[in-house]
PDB file of C-alpha atoms and ligand atoms in Angstrom:
ATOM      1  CA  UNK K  12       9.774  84.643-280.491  1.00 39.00           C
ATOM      2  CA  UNK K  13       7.144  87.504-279.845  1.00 42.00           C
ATOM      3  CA  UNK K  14       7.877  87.063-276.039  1.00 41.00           C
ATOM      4  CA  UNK K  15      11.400  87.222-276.196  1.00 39.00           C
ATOM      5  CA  UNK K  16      11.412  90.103-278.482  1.00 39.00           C
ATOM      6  CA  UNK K  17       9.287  92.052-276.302  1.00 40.00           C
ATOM      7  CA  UNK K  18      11.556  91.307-273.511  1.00 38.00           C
ATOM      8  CA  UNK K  19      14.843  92.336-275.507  1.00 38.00           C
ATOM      9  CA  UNK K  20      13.029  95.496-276.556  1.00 38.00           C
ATOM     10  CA  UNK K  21      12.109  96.376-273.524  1.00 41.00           C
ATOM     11  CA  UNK K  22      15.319  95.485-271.421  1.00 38.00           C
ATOM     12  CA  UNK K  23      17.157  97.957-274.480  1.00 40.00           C
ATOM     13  CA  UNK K  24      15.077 100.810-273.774  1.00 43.00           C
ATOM     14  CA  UNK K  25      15.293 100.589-269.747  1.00 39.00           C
ATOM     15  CA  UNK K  26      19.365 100.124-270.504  1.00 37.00           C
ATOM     16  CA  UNK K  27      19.217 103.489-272.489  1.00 39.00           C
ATOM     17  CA  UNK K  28      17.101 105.536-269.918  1.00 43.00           C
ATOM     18  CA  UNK K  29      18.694 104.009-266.543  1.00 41.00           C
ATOM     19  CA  UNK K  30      16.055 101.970-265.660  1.00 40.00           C
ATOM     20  CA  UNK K  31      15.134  98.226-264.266  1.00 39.00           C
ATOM     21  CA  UNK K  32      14.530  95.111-265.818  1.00 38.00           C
ATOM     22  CA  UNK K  33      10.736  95.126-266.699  1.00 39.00           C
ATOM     23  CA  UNK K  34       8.200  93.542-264.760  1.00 39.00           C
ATOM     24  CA  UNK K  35       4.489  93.995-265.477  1.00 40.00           C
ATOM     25  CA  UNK K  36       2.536  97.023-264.883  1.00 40.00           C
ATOM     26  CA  UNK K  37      -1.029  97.159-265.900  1.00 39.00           C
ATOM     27  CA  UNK K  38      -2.155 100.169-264.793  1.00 41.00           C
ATOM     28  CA  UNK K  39      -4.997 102.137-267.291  1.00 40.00           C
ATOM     29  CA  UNK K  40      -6.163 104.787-265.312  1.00 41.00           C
ATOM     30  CA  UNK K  41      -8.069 106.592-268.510  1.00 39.00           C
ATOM     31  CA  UNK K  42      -8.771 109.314-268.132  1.00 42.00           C
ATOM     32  CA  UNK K  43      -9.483 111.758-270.895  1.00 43.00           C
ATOM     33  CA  UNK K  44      -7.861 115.009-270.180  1.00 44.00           C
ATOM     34  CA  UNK K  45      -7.261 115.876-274.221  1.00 43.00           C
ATOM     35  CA  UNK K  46      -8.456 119.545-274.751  1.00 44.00           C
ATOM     36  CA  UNK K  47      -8.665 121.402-278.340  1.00 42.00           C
ATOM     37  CA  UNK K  48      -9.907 124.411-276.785  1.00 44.00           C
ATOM     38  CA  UNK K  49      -7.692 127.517-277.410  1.00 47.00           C
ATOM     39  CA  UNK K  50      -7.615 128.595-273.249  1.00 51.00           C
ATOM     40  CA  UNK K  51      -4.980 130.936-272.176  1.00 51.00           C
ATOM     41  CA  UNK K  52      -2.206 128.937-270.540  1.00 51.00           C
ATOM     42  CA  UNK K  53      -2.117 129.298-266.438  1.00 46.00           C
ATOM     43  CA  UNK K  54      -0.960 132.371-264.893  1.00 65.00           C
ATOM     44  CA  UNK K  55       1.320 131.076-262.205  1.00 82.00           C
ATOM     45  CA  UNK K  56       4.865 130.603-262.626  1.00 93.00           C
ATOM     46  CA  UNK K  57       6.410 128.388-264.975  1.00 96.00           C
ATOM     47  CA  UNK K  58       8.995 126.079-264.302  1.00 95.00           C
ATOM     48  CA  UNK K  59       9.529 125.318-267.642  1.00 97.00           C
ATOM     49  CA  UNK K  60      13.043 127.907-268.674  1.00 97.00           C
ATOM     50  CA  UNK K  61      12.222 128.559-272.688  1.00 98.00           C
ATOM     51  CA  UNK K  62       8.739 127.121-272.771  1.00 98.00           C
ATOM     52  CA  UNK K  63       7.942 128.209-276.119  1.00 98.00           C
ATOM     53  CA  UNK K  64      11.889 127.492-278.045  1.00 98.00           C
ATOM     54  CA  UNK K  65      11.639 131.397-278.469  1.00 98.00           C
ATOM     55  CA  UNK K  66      14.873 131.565-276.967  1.00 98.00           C
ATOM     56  CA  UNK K  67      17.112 128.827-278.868  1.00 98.00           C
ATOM     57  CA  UNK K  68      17.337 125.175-277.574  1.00 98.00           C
ATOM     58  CA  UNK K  69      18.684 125.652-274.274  1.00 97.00           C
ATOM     59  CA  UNK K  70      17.876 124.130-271.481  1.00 98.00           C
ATOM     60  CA  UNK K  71      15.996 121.462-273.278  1.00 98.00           C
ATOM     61  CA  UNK K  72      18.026 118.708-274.213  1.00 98.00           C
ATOM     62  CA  UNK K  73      17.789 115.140-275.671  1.00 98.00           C
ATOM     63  CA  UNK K  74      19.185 112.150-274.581  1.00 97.00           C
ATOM     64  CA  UNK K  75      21.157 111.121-278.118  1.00 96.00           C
ATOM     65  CA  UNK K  76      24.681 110.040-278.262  1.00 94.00           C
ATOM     66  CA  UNK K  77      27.060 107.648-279.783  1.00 91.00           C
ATOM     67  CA  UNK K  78      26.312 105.818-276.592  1.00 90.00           C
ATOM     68  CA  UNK K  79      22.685 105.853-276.581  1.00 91.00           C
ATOM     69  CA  UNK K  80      21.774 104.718-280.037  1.00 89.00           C
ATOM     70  CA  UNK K  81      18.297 104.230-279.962  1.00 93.00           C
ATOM     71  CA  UNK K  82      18.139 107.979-278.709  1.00 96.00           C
ATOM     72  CA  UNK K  83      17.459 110.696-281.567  1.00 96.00           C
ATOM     73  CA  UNK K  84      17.633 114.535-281.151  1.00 97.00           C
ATOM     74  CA  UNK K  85      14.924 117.047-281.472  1.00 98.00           C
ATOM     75  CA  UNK K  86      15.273 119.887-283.652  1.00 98.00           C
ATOM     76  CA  UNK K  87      14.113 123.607-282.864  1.00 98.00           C
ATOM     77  CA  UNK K  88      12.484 124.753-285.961  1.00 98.00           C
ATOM     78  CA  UNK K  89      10.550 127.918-287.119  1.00 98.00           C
ATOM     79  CA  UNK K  90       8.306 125.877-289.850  1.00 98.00           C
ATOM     80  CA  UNK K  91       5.692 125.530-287.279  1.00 98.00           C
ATOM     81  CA  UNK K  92       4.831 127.670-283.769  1.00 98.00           C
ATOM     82  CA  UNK K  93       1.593 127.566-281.963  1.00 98.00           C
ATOM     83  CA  UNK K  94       3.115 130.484-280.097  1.00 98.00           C
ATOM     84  CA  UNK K  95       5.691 132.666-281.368  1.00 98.00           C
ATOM     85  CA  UNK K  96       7.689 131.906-284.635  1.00 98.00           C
ATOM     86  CA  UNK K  97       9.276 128.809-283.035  1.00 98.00           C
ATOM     87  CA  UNK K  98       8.950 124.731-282.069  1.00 98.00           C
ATOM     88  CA  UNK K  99      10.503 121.599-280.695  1.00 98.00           C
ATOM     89  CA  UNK K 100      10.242 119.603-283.855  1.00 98.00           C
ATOM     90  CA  UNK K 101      10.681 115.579-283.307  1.00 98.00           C
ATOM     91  CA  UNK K 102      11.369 114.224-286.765  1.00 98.00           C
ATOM     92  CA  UNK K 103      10.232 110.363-286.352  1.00 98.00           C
ATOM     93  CA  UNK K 104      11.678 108.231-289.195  1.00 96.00           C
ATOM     94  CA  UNK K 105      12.505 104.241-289.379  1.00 95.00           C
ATOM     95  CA  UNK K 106      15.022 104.979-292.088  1.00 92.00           C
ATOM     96  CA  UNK K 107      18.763 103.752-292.038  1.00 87.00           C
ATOM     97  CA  UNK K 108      18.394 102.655-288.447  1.00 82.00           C
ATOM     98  CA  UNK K 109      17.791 100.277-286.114  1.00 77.00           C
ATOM     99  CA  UNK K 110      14.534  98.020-286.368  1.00 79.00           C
ATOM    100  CA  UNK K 111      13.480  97.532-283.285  1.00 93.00           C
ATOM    101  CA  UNK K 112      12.942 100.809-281.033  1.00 95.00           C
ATOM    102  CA  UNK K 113      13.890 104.675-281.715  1.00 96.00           C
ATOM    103  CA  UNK K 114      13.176 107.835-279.221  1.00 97.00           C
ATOM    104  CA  UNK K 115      12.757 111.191-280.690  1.00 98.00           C
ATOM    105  CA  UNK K 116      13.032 113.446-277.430  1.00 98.00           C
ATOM    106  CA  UNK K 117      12.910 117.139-275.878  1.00 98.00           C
ATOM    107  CA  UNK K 118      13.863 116.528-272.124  1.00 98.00           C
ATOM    108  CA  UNK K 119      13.936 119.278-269.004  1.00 98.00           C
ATOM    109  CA  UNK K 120      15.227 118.699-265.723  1.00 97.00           C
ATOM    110  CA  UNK K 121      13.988 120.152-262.161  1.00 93.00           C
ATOM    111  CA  UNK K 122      14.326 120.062-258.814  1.00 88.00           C
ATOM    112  CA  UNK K 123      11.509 122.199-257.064  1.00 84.00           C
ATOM    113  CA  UNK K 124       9.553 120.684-254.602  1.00 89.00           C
ATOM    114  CA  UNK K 125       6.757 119.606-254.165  1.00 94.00           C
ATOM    115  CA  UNK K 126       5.875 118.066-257.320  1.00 96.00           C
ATOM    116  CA  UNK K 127       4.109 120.682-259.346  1.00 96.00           C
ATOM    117  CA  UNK K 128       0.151 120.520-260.163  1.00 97.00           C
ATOM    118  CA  UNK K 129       0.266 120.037-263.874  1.00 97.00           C
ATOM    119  CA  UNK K 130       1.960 120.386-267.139  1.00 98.00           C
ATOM    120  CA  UNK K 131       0.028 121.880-270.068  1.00 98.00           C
ATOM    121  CA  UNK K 132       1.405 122.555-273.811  1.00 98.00           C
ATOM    122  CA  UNK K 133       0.285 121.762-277.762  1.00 98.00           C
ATOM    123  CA  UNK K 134       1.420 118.811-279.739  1.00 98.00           C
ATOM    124  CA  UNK K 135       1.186 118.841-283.785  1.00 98.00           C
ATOM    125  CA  UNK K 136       1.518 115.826-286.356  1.00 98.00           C
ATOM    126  CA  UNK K 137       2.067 116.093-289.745  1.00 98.00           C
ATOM    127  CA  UNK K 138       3.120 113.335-292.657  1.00 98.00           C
ATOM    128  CA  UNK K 139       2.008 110.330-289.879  1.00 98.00           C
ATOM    129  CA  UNK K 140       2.444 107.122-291.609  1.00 98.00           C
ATOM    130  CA  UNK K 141       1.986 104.196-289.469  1.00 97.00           C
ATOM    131  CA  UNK K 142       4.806 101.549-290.176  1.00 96.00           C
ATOM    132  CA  UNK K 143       4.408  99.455-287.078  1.00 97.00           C
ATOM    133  CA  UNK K 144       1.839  98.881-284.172  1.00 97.00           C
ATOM    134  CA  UNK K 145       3.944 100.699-281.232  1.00 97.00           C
ATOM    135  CA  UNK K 146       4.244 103.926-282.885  1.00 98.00           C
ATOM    136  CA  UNK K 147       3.451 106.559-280.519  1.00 98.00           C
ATOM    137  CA  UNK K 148       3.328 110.154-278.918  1.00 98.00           C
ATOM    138  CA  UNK K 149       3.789 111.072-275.288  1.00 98.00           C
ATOM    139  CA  UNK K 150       4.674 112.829-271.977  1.00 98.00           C
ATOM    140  CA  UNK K 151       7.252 111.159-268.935  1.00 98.00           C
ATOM    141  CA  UNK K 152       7.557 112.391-265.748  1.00 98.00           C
ATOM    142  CA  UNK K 153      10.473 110.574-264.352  1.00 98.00           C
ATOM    143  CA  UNK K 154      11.398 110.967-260.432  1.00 98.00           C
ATOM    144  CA  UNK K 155      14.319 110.371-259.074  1.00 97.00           C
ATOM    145  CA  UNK K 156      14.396 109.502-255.371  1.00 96.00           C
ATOM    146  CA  UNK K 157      11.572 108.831-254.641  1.00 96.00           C
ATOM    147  CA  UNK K 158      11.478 107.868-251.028  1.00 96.00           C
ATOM    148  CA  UNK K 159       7.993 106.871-250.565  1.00 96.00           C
ATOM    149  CA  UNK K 160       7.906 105.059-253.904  1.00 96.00           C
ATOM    150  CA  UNK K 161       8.046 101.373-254.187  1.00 93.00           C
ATOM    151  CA  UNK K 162      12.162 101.294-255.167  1.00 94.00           C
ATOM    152  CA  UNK K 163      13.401 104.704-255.097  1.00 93.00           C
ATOM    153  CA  UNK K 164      16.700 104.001-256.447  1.00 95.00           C
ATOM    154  CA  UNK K 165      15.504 103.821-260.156  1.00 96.00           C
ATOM    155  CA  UNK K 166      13.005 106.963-261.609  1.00 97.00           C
ATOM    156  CA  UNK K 167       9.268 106.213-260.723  1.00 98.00           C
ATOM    157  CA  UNK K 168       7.476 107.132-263.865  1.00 98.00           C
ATOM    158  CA  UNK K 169       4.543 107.901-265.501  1.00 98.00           C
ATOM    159  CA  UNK K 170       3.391 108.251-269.237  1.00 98.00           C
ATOM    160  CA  UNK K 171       0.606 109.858-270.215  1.00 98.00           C
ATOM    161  CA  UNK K 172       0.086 108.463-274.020  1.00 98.00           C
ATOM    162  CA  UNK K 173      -0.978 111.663-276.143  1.00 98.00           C
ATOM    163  CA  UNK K 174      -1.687 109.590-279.461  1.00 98.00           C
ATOM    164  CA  UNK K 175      -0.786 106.438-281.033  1.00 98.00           C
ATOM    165  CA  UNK K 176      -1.217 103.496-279.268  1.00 98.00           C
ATOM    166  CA  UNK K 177      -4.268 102.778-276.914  1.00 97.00           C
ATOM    167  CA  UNK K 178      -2.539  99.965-275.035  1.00 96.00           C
ATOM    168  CA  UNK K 179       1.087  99.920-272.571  1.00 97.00           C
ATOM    169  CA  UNK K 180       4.085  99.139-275.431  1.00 96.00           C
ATOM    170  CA  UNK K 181       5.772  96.669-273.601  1.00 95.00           C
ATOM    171  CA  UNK K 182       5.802  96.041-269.607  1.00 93.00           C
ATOM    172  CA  UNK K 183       8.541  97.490-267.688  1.00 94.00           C
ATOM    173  CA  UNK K 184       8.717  97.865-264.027  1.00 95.00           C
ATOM    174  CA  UNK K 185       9.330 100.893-262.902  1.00 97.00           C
ATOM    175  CA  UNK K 186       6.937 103.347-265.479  1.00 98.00           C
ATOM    176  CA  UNK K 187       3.507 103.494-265.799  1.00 98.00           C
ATOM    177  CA  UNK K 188       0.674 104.654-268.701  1.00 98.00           C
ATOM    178  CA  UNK K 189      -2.358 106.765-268.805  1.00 98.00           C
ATOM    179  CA  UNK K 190      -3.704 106.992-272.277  1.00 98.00           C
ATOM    180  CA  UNK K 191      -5.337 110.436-272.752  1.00 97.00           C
ATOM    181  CA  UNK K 192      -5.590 110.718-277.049  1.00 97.00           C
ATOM    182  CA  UNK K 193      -7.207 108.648-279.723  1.00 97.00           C
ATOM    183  CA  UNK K 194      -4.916 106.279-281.537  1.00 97.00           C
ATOM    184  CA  UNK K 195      -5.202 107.690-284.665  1.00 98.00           C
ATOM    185  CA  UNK K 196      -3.535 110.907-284.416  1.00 98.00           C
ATOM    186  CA  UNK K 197      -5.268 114.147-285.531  1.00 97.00           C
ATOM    187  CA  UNK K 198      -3.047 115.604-288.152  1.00 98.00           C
ATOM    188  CA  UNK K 199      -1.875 119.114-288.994  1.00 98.00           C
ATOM    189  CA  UNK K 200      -3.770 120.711-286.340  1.00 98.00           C
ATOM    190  CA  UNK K 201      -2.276 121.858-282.622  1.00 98.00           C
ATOM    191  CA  UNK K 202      -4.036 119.480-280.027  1.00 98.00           C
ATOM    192  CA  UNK K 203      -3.614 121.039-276.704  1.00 98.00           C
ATOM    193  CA  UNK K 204      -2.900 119.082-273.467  1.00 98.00           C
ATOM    194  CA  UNK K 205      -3.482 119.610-269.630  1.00 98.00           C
ATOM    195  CA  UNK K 206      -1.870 116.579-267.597  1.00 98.00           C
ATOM    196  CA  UNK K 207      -2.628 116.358-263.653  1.00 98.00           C
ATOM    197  CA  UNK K 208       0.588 115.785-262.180  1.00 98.00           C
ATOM    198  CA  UNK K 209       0.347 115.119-258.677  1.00 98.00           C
ATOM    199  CA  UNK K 210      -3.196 113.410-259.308  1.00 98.00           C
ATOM    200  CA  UNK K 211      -1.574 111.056-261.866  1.00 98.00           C
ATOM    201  CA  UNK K 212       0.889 109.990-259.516  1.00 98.00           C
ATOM    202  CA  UNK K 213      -1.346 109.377-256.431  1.00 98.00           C
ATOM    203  CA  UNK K 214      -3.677 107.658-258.728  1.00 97.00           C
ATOM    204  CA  UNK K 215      -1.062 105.350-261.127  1.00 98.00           C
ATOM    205  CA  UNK K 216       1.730 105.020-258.115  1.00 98.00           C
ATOM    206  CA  UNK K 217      -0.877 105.570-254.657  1.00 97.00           C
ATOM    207  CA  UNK K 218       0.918 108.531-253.838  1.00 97.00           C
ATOM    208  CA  UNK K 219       2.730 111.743-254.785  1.00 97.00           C
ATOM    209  CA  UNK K 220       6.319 111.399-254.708  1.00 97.00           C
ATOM    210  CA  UNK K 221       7.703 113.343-251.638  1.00 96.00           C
ATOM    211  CA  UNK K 222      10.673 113.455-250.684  1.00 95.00           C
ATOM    212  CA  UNK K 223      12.396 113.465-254.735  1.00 96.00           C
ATOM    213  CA  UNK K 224      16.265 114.322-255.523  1.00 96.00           C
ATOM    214  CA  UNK K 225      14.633 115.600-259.174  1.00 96.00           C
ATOM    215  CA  UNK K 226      12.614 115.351-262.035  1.00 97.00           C
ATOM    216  CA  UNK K 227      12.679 115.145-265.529  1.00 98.00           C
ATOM    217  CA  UNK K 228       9.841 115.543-268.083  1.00 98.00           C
ATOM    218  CA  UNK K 229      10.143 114.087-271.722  1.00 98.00           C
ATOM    219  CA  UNK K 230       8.515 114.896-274.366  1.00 98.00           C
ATOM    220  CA  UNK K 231       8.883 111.985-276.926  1.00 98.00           C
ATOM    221  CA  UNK K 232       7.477 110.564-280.339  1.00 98.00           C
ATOM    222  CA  UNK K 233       8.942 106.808-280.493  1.00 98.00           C
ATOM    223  CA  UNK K 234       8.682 103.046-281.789  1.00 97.00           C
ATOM    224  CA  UNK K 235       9.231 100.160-279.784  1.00 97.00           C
ATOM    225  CA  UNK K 236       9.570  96.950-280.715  1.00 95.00           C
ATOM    226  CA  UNK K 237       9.448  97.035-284.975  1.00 95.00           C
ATOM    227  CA  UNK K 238       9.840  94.226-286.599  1.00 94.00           C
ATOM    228  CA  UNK K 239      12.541  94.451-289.544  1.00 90.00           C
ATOM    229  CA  UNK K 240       9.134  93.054-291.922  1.00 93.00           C
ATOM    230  CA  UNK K 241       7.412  96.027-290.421  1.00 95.00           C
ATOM    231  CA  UNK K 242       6.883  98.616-292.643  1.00 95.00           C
ATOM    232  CA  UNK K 243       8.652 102.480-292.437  1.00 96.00           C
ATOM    233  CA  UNK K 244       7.883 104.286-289.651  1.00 97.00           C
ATOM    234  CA  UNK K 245       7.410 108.565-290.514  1.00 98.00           C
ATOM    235  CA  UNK K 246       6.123 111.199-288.446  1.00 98.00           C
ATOM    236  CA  UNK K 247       6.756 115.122-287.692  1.00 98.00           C
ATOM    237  CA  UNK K 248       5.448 115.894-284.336  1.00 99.00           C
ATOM    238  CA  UNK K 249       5.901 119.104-282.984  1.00 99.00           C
ATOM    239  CA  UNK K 250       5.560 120.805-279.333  1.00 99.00           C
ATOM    240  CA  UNK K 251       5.068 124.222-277.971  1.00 98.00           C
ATOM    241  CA  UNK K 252       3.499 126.574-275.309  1.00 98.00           C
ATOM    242  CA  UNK K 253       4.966 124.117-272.537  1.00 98.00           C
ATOM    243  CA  UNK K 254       3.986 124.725-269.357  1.00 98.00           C
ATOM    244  CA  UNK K 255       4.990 123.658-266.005  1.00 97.00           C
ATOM    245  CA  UNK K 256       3.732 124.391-262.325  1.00 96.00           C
ATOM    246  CA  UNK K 257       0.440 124.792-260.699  1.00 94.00           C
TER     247      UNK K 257
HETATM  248 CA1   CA P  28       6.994 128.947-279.726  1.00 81.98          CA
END
């Protein structure tokens, strides 16, 4: 019954992301890349448009629909900022929906090439109760045509866990997870991040992606696989001061 749920869990969230049936993927690659020091963010261009929800939502974007159910939206909020008066606020609750998965998301798209060096920014989590074991906080990188990746026609991807879980949440094919935060979550306090890019790629995937079509970054607090005995899942996690580019 475990199995099979895992499976179903999994299949659901590759359906709702356009990805491939799962297949295992063991990579670890830890790496602890966690910062809490206060540095100045990089001083070459970033490719993130907004970085810092200053400017509204736009171009960030989530993923939720009436056709992607286990998709929720972010809000932009002014409660909390690390920089600024404003945040991407993901408000994670198990309440009045589905058991078994649910993807809070702030999502950017881009096409420069070559892949860019790093991605840098602050994560925040308040009122963190743990209702089930795959609760979680984390960063995708998700490249589309790949050419020198093992089956560029589905996004080659890579997770870098910031808190949460300590272990991959289910096996799926075509993404892979580097686990770079504690699994208890440090609360009410901006954690800041620095996540090696290209070097995550060539060591998770062998290589950097090159030649892509595009890429898209997630930013995500989530559940996956919940039992309906489990109990309810709660969480305010909060990003700013995103960075993107070398
Ligand atoms: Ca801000």
């Amino acid at each position: 019954m475990k199995i099979a749920l895992a499976v179903l869990c999994a299949l659901t969230v590759a359906a709702c992301q356009s990805e491939s049936t799962p297949a295992p993927a063991k990579d670890k690659a830890a790496t602890p890349e966690q910062q809490s020091a206060d540095d100045e963010p990089a001083t070459s261009q970033n490719l993130f448009q907004n970085p810092s929800f200053e400017a509204g939502r736009e171009p960030w974007f989530s993923l939720a629909g009436p056709q992607n159910q286990f998709w929720a939206d972010f809000e932009r909020t002014d409660a909390r900022a690390k920089k600024g008066k404003h945040s991407a606020l993901l408000r994670m609750t198990s309440e009045g929906h589905l058991p078994q998965v649910r993807v809070y998301g702030v999502i950017a798209d881009y096409e420069r090439h070559p892949l860019p060096t790093k991605i840098t920014g602050y994560y925040r989590v308040e009122n963190w109760q743990r209702g089930t074991e795959r609760q979680y906080v984390q960063v995708v990188v998700a490249v589309n045509g790949a050419q020198n990746m093992p089956e560029p026609g589905i996004p080659t991807q890579l997770a870098w866990v910031l808190t949460g879980i300590d272990e991959p949440p289910f096996e799926i094919r075509n993404r892979r997870f580097i686990f770079v935060g504690p699994k208890q979550p440090t609360l009410d306090e901006w954690v800041r991040f620095e996540l090696p890019v290209r070097e995550g790629f060539e060591r998770s995937w062998g290589a950097v992606p090159d030649p892509y079509e595009s890429v898209r970054v997630f930013f995500e607090a989530r559940y996956d696989e919940r039992e309906p005995t489990d109990g309810l899942v709660q969480a305010d996690v909060y990003f700013d001061e995103l960075f993107l580019g070398d």
